[in-house]
Structure formats: C-alpha cells, structure tokens
mmCIF file of C-alpha atoms and ligand atoms in Angstrom:
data_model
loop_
_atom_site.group_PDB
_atom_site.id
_atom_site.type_symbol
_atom_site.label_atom_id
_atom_site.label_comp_id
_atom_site.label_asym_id
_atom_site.label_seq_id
_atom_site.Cartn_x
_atom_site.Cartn_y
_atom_site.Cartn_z
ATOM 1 C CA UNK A 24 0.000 0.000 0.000
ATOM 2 C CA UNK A 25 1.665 3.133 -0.911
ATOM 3 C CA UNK A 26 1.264 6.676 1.471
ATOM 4 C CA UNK A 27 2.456 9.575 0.651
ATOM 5 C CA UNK A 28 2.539 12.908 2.032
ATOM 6 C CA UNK A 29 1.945 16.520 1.475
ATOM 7 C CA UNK A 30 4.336 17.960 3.861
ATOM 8 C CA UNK A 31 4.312 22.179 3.580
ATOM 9 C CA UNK A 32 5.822 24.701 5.655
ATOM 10 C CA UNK A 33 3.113 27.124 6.377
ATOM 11 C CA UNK A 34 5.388 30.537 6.050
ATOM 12 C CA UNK A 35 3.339 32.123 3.249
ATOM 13 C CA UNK A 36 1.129 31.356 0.500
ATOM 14 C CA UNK A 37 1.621 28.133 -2.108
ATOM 15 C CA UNK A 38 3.065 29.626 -4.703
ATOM 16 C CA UNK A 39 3.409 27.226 -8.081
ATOM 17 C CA UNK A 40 6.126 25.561 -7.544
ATOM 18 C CA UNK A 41 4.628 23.886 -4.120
ATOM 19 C CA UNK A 42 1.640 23.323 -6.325
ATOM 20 C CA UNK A 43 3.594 21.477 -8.705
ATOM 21 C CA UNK A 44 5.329 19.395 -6.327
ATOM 22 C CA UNK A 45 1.734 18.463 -4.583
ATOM 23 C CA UNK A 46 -0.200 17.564 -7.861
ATOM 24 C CA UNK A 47 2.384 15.289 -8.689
ATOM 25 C CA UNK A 48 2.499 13.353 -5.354
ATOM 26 C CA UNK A 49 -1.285 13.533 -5.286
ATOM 27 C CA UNK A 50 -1.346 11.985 -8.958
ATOM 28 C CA UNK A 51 1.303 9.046 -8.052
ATOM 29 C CA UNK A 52 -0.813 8.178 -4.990
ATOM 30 C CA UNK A 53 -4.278 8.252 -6.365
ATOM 31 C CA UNK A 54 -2.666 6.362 -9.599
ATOM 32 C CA UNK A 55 -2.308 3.296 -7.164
ATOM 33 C CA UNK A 56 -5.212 4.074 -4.654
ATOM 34 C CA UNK A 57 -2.936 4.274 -2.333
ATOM 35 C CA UNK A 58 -3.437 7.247 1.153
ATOM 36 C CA UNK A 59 -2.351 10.742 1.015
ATOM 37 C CA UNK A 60 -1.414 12.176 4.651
ATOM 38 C CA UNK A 61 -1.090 15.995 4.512
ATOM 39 C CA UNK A 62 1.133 17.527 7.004
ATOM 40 C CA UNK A 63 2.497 20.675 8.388
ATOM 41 C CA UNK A 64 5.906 21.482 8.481
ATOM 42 C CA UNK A 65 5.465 24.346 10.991
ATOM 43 C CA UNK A 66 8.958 23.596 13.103
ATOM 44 C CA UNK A 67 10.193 27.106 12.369
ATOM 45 C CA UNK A 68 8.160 29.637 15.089
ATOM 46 C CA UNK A 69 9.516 32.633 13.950
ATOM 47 C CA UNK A 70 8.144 31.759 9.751
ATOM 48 C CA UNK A 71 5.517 29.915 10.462
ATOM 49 C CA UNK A 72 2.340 30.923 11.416
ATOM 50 C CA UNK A 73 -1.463 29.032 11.925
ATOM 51 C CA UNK A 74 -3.092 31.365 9.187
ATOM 52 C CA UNK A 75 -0.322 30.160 6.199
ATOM 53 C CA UNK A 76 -1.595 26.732 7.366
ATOM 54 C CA UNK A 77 -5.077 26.878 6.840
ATOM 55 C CA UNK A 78 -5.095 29.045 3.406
ATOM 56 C CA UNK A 79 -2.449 25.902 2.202
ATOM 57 C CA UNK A 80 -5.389 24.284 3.673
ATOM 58 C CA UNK A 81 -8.339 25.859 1.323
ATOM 59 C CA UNK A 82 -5.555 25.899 -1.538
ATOM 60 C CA UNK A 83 -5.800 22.430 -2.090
ATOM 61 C CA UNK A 84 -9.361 22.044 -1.814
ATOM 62 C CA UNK A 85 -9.843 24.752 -4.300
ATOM 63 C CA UNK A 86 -7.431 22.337 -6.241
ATOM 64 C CA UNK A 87 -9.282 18.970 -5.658
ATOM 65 C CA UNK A 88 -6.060 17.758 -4.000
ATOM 66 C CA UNK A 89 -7.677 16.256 -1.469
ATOM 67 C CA UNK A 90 -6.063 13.935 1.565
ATOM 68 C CA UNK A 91 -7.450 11.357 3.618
ATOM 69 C CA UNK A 92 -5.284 11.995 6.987
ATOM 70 C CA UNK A 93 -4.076 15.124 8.593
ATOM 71 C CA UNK A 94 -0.676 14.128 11.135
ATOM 72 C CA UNK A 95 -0.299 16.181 13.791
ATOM 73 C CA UNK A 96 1.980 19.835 13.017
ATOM 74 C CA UNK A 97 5.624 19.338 14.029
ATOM 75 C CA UNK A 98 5.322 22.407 16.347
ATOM 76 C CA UNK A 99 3.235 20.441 18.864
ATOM 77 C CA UNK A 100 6.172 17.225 18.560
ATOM 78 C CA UNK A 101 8.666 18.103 20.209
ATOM 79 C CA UNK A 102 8.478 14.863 22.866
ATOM 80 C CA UNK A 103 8.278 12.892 20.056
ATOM 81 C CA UNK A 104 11.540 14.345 18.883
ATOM 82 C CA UNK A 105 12.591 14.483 22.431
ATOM 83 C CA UNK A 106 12.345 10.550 22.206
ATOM 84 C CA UNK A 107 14.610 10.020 19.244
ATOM 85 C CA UNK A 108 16.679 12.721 20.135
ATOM 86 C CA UNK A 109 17.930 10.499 23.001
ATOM 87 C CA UNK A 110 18.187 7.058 21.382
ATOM 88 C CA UNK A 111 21.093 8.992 18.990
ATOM 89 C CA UNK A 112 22.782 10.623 21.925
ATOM 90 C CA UNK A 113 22.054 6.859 23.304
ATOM 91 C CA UNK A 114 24.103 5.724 20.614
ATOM 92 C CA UNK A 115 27.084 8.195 21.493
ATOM 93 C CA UNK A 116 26.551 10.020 18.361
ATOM 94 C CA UNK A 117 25.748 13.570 19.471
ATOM 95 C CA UNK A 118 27.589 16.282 20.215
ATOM 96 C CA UNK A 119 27.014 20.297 21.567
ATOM 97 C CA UNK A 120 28.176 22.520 19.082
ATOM 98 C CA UNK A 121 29.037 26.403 19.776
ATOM 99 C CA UNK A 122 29.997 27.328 16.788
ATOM 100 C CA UNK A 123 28.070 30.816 15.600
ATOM 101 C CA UNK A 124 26.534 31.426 12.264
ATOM 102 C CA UNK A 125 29.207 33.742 11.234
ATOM 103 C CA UNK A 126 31.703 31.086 11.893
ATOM 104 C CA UNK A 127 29.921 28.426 10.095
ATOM 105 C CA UNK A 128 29.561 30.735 6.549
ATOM 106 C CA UNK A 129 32.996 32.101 6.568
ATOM 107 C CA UNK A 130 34.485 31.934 3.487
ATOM 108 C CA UNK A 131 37.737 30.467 4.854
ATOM 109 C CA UNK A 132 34.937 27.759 5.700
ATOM 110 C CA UNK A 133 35.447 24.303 3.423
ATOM 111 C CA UNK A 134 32.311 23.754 1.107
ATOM 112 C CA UNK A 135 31.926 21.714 -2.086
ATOM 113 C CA UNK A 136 32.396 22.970 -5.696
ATOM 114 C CA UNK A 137 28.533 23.685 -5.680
ATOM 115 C CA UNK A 138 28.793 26.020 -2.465
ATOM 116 C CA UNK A 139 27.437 24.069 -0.021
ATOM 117 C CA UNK A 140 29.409 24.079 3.332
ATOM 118 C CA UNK A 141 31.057 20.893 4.734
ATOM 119 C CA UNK A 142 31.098 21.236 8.493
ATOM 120 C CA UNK A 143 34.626 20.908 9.410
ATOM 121 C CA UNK A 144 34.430 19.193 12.960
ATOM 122 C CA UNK A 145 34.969 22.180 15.015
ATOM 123 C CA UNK A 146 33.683 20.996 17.975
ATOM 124 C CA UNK A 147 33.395 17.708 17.650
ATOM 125 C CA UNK A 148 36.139 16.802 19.552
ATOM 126 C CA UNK A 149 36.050 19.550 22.838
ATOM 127 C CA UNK A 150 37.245 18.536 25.955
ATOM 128 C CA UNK A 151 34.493 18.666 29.462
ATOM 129 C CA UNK A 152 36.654 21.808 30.661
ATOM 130 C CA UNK A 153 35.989 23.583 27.146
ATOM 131 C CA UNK A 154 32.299 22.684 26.860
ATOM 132 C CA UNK A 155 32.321 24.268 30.580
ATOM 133 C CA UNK A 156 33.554 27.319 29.375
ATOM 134 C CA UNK A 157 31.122 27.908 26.624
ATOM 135 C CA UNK A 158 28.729 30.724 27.353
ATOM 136 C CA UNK A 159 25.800 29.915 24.137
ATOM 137 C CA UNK A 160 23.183 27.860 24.061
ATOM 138 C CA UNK A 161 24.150 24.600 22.208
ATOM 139 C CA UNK A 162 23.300 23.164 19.178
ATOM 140 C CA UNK A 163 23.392 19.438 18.544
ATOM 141 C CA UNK A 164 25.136 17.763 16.277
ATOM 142 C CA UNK A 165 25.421 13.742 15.023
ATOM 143 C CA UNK A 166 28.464 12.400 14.063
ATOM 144 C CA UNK A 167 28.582 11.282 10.459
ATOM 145 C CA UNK A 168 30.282 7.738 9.158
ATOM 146 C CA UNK A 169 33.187 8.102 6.236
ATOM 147 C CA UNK A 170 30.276 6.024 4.438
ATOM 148 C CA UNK A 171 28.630 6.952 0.924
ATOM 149 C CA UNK A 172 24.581 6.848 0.707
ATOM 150 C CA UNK A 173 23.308 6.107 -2.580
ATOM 151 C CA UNK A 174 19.646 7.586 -3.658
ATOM 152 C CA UNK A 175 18.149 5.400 -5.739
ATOM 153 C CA UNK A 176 15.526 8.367 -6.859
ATOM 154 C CA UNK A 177 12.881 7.600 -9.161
ATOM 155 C CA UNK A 178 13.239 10.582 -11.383
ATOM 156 C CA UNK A 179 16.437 12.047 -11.005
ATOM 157 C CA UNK A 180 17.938 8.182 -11.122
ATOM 158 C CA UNK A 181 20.850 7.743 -8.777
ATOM 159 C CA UNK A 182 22.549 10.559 -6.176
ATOM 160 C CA UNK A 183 25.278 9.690 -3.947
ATOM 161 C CA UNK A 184 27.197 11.400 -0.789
ATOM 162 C CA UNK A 185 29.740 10.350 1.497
ATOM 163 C CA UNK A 186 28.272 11.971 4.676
ATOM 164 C CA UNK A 187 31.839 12.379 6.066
ATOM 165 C CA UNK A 188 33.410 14.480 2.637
ATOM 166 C CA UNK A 189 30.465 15.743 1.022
ATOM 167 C CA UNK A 190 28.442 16.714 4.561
ATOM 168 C CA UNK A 191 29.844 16.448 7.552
ATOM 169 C CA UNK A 192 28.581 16.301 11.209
ATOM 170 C CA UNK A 193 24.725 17.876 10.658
ATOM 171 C CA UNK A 194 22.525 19.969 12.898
ATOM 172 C CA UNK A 195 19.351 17.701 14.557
ATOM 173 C CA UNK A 196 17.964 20.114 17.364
ATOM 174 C CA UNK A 197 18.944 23.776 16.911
ATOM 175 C CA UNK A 198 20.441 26.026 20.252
ATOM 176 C CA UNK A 199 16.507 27.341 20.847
ATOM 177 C CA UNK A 200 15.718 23.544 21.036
ATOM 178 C CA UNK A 201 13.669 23.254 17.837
ATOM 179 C CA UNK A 202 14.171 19.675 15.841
ATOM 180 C CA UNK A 203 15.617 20.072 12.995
ATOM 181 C CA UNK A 204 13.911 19.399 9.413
ATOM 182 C CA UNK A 205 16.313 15.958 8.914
ATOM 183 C CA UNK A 206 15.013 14.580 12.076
ATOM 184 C CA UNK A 207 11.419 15.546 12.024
ATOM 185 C CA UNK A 208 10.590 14.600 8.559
ATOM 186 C CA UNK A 209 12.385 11.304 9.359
ATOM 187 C CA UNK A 210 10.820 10.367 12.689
ATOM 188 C CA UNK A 211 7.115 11.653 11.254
ATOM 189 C CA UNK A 212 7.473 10.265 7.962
ATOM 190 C CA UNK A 213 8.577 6.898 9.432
ATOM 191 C CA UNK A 214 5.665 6.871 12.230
ATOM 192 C CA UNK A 215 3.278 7.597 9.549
ATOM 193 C CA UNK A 216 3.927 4.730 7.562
ATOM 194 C CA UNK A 217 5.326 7.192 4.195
ATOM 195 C CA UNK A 218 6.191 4.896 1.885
ATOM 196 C CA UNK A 219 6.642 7.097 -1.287
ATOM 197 C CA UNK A 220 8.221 11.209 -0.733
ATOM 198 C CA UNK A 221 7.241 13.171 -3.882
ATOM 199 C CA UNK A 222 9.295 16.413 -3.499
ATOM 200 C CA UNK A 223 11.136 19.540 -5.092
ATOM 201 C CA UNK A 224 15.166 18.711 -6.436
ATOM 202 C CA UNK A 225 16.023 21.048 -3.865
ATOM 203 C CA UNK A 226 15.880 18.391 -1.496
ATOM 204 C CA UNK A 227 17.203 15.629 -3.321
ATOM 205 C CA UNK A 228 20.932 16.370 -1.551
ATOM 206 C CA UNK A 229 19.627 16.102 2.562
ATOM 207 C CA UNK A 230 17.823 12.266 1.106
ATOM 208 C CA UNK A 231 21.922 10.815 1.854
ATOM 209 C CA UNK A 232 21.487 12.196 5.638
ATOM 210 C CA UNK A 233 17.747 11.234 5.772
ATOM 211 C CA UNK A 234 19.175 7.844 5.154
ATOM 212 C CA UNK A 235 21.391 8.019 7.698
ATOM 213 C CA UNK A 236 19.117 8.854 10.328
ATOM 214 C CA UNK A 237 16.438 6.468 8.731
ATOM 215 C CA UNK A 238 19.000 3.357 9.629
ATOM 216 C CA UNK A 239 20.018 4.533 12.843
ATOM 217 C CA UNK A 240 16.508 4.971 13.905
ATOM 218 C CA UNK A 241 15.192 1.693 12.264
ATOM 219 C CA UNK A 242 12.664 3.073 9.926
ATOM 220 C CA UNK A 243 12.393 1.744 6.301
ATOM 221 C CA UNK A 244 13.668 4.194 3.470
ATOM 222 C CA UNK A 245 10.492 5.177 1.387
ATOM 223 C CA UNK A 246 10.857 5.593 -2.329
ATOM 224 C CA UNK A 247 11.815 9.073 -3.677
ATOM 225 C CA UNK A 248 10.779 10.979 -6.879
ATOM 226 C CA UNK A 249 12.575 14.811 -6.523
ATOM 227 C CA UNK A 250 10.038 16.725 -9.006
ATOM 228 C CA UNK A 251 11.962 19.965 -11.046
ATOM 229 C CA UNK A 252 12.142 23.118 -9.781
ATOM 230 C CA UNK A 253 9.812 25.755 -11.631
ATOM 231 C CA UNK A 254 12.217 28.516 -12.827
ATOM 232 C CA UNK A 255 12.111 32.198 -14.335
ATOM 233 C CA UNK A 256 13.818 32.593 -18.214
ATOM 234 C CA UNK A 257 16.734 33.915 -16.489
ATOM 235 C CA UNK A 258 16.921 30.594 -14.607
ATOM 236 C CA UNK A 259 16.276 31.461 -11.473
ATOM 237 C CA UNK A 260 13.830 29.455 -8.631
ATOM 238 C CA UNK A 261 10.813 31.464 -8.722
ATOM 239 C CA UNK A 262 9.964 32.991 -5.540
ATOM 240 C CA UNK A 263 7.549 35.192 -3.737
ATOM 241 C CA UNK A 264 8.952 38.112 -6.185
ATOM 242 C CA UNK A 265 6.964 36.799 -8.994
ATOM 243 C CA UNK A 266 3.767 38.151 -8.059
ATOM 244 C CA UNK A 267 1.718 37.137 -11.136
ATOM 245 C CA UNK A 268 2.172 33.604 -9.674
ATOM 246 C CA UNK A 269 0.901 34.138 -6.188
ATOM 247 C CA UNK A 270 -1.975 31.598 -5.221
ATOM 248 C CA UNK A 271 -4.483 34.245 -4.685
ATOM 249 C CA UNK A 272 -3.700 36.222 -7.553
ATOM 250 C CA UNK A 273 -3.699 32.944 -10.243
ATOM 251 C CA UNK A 274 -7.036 31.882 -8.244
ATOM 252 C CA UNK A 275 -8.983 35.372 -9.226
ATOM 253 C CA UNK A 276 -7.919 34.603 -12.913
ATOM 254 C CA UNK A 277 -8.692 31.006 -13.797
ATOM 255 C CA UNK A 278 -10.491 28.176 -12.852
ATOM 256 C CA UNK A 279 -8.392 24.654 -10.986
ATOM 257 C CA UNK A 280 -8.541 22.994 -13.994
ATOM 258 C CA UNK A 281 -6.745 25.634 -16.223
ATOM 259 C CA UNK A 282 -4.011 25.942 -13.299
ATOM 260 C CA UNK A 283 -3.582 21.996 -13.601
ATOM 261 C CA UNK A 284 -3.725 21.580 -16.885
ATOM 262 C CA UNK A 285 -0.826 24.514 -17.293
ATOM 263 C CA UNK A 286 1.453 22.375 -15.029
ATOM 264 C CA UNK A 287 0.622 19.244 -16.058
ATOM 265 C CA UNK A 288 1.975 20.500 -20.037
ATOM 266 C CA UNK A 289 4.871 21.834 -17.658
ATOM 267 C CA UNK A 290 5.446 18.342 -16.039
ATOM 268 C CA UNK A 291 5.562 16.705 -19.560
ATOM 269 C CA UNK A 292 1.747 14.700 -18.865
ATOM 270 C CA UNK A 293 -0.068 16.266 -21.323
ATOM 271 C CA UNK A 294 1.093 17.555 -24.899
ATOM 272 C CA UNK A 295 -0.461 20.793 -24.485
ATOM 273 C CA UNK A 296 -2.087 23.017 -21.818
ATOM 274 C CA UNK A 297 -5.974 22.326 -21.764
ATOM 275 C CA UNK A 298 -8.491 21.942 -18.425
ATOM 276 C CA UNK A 299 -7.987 19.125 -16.871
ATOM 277 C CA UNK A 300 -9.095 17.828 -13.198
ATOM 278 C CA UNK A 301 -6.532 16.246 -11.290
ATOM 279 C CA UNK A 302 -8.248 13.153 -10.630
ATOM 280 C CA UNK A 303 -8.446 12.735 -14.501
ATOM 281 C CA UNK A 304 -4.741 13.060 -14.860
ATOM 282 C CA UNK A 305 -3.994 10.398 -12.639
ATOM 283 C CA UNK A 306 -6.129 8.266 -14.321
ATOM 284 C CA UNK A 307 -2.738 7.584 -16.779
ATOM 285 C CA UNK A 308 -0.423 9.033 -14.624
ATOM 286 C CA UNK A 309 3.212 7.531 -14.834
ATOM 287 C CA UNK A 310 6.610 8.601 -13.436
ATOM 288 C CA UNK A 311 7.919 7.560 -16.772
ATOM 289 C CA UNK A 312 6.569 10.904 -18.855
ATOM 290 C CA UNK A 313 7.298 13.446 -16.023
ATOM 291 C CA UNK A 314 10.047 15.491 -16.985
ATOM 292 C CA UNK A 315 13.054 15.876 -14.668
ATOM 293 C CA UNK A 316 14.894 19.091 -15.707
ATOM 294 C CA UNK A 317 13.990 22.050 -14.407
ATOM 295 C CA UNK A 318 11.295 23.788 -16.195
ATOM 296 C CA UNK A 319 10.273 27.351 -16.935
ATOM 297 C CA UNK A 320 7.248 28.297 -14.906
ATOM 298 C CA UNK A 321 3.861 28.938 -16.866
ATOM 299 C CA UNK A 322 1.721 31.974 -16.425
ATOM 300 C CA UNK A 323 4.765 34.426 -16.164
ATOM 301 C CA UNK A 324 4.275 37.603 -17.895
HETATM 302 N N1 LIG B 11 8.483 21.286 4.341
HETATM 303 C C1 LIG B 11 9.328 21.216 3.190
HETATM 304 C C2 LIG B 11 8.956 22.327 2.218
HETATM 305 O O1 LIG B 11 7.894 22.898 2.327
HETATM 306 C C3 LIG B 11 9.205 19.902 2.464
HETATM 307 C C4 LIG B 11 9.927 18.848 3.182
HETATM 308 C C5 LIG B 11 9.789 17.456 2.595
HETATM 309 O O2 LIG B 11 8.957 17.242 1.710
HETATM 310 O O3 LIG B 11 10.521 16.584 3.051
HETATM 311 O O4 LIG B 11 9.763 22.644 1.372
#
C-alpha cells in the first residue's frame, strides 16, 4: 500500500512551484489508490504561522487535491523528537556545538564545488573543561560515518554522498531547542507509515542524511521521486517576487482545472495546456513521462 505525504511549511502562500510538487504526489498516490497524509511542516516559530496553514489548507481544496489523513503539526512534537533525540545521543553520536553562524559561513569555511558548506568538525572533539567554558546555548550535532549513501531516486535516477566528505557532522535540534527538518521529517514520515516522498530537487541532496538517520533509527527508506524546480527565463527558482504567480492572484484569474492543466503540459503529462481535473490526470499518470529538468514556470508575464 503506498502513502504519501503533502508535507508544507506554512510561512506564506503556495506559490506554483509547491503546487507542482503536490499535484504530482497527489497523482502518483491516487494512480495506485494508495493514502495521502497531509502535514504541516510548521517547526520554524519565527516563519511559520497558523493562518499560512489553513489558506495551504483551502488551496488544495480549491485544487481537488484532497487527503485522507491530517498528522499532527511538528510544532506540537517536540516529545516525540525528544524521544529520538535520546536514542542517537544513546548511541554516542551527538555532540554540543558552539559554533556561531558567522563562523559556520565564513568563506575560509570548506564547502563543495557547488557552495554548499562541509562542516569541518569544530567541535566535535572539545574537551568537558571547554564545553564548561562555553557561554551559548548549544546546538546538537550527530556524528557522520566516512560512508557513501546512494539515492536510488525515481526521477532524477541515482545521487550519492559520502556523509563524512560531502556533509559532515549535521545539525538535529537547533540552540533554541527546535528539531531540525532531517530529524522531524524522518521520525514523522517513518511513524506515519510514508512509503513514497514526492518532493522539489532542492531536497534531493539532505535524502543521503535522511538515510542516515532512517537506519540509525530503524525506519524503512520510502521511495523518492525529486520533481523539477519551476524557474524564471533567467533561470532562477521562482519565488515570492513573482507576483503574477501568487496563489491568490492565479485563483482570481482562472479556474483549478486551467491551473492543472498549465502544469501538467509543464510536467511533460499532457502535450499541451488544456483543463484538466486532477483526478483525470492520474487516471494515466506515470513517473515515466514526467520530466526531470527544471522547467520554466507557466503563467509568467
Ligand atoms: N516542508 C518542506 C517544504 O515545504 C518539504 C519537506 C519534505 O517534503 O521533506 O519545502
């Protein structure tokens, strides 16, 4: 039985992109009958708020991406993190770290050829008496293996990391005490049952450390499909900055079925854009004619 998930942060409005993302889990899952579980990533107090939740909420309904279970919001889980939290220190795998976000994005700081910064073990190793001494509020960080995770994604094909060169030590509980996103969305998706996480490509590079944490913690690895990124001409990841493609604004112009149609032509399902409902495109939905480059978003004027 396959479940998947709608999992959005509730910091703003959908704009297309998260649409795009959601119609094509909702189409894989409703392809097999399988059970949709919509939940919301609200870990973040200071960017999320209740409101964003509910008008995601209405969003899909307006839609007809419907779910059949609502898990609880991270914000009101953080026992349940709690829990997990202390089978990995447990497992003598955790560590405080000190180290300030000026430190961390120095550009003396190591980071691979794509930018992304490779913690370098700073404080992996400090003695009692220096811990002692430290005056800020720890993070917490798990120790990595020298161990390369392969992704066997079912769009993007195969993505590997070794943890150790490509990563390093990563963040699970912040120095307020908020989880972090690799630990939640492992610990709910794997006490939820997900068996299948439909997603943007952005996320496609924490899957390695989700893996990680997913063996340590005994939970099964659920089948991933990282869905293109919907891009401006110039290339860039559209953002709140494109107006024109603002939920509310795109609602107060065209009907669901225009919206889905557009992205499903964007996706690669259908050979041009016409109305369509979303349940009838899953009817013959397949993985196989989704497209897996980035793609230029529609509707931008
Ligand atoms: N909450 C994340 C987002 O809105 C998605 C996380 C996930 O699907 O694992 O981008």
């Amino acid at each position: 039985m396959t479940v998947g998930r709608f999992a959005p942060s509730p910091s703003g409005r959908m704009h297309l992109g998260n649409v795009f993302a959601a119609l094509l889990a909702w189409c894989s899952v409703r392809n097999v009958g399988g059970t949709l579980l919509l939940r919301l990533e609200d870990l973040d107090p200071d960017r999320c708020k209740p409101v964003y939740g509910d008008q995601i909420k209405r969003d899909l309904e307006w839609l007809g991406l419907d779910w059949d279970r609502e898990a609880q919001p991270q914000s009101q889980r953080g026992e349940v993190y709690r829990s997990y939290l202390d089978r990995l220190e447990a497992l003598g795998l955790l560590y405080p770290c000190y180290c300030t976000r000026d430190q961390l994005l120095a550009p003396s700081a190591p980071h691979r050829s794509d930018g992304r910064r490779i913690y370098p073990g700073t404080c992996r190793d400090l003695t009692p008496a220096q811990r002692a001494a430290m005056t800020k509020a720890p993070a917490l960080r798990l120790r990595v293996p020298d161990r390369t995770y392969t992704v066997h994604d079912g769009l993007q094909g195969d993505y590997s990391e070794n943890l150790e060169a490509d990563c390093g030590d990563f963040i699970v509980c912040r120095a307020d005490g908020v989880c972090a996103y690799q630990l939640a969305v492992v610990v709910d998706d794997g006490l939820s049952g997900v068996t299948q996480v439909v997603r943007g490509r952005d996320l496609l590079d924490s899957t390695p450390r989700q893996q990680y944490l997913q063996e340590l913690l005994g939970f099964p690895i659920p089948e991933t499909c990282h869905v293109p990124l919907l891009i401006t001409p110039e290339g860039r990841r559209i953002s709140k900055r494109e107006r024109d493609l603002d939920l509310g604004v795109l609602q107060s112009r065209m009907s669901p079925e225009i919206l889905i149609g557009a992205l499903a032509h964007t996706a690669g399902l259908l050979d041009r854009p016409r109305p369509i409902t979303p349940r009838e495109l899953a009817a013959d939905f397949s993985w196989s004619r989704v497209r897996r480059e980035d793609q230029i978003a529609p509707f931008l004027t």
